[in-house]
Amino acid sequence: MTNTTKPATGKKYTIPLQVIDLHEDGFHPLLNVKVFGKRFKVVLDTGASKTAFDKTMLLDAFADAVLNLSDRLSTGLGTTTMESSTARITDLHIGRLLIDEFEVAVLDLSTINIAYRQLGHPEVLGVIGGDLLMKYKAVIDYGKGKMFLKADW
């Protein structure tokens, strides 16, 4: 007899999005995350190759965070080059999904938060980028205001 049992496809997570209007400059989807036991908003950024957190906000949330200076300059985010560091994050919660260890870029994202404040939007810890979106097979549904993630373990 042939075994027709399908392999496990992984756990699926539904994450609500808050799409903010940048007043004739487009839209940004935000989502809630929890890091170091504290809640933050982050931008869902499909154009960012790597997840990045703001240096000041990260150190305010977790003064013991260990930053490792990167030998690469970051590009994008309104600048041509930017000095960056990395940090190991051990408890990122996106909805019910726990990402227990990964490396995040650490940058000065203060200009984003200044612009957000001027537009009356909440400050953000950073951006969730392509590294996590690809790993967890993100599907973004703007119509429903949701992102779907899938963990294969």
PDB file of C-alpha atoms in Angstrom, residues 35-36 53-68 85-90 104 106:
ATOM      1  CA  VAL A  35      10.898  42.786  21.058  1.00  0.00           C
ATOM      2  CA  PHE A  36      12.500  42.503  24.513  1.00  0.00           C
ATOM      3  CA  PHE A  53      16.030  48.646  13.487  1.00  0.00           C
ATOM      4  CA  ASP A  54      16.737  52.193  14.588  1.00  0.00           C
ATOM      5  CA  LYS A  55      19.859  52.366  16.760  1.00  0.00           C
ATOM      6  CA  THR A  56      18.500  54.848  19.308  1.00  0.00           C
ATOM      7  CA  MET A  57      15.149  53.113  19.770  1.00  0.00           C
ATOM      8  CA  LEU A  58      16.808  49.702  20.024  1.00  0.00           C
ATOM      9  CA  LEU A  59      19.251  50.857  22.703  1.00  0.00           C
ATOM     10  CA  ASP A  60      16.466  52.676  24.583  1.00  0.00           C
ATOM     11  CA  ALA A  61      14.452  49.447  24.630  1.00  0.00           C
ATOM     12  CA  PHE A  62      17.374  47.195  25.495  1.00  0.00           C
ATOM     13  CA  ALA A  63      20.449  49.007  26.810  1.00  0.00           C
ATOM     14  CA  ASP A  64      22.430  45.745  26.887  1.00  0.00           C
ATOM     15  CA  ALA A  65      22.033  45.117  23.146  1.00  0.00           C
ATOM     16  CA  VAL A  66      25.390  44.221  21.621  1.00  0.00           C
ATOM     17  CA  LEU A  67      26.040  46.079  18.392  1.00  0.00           C
ATOM     18  CA  ASN A  68      28.659  44.824  15.962  1.00  0.00           C
ATOM     19  CA  SER A  85      25.897  47.813  12.729  1.00  0.00           C
ATOM     20  CA  THR A  86      24.222  44.485  13.342  1.00  0.00           C
ATOM     21  CA  ALA A  87      22.648  42.961  16.420  1.00  0.00           C
ATOM     22  CA  ARG A  88      21.333  39.497  17.328  1.00  0.00           C
ATOM     23  CA  ILE A  89      17.660  39.624  18.246  1.00  0.00           C
ATOM     24  CA  THR A  90      16.486  36.690  20.324  1.00  0.00           C
ATOM     25  CA  VAL A 104      19.114  42.671  12.228  1.00  0.00           C
ATOM     26  CA  VAL A 106      21.049  48.618  13.085  1.00  0.00           C
TER      27      VAL A 106
END
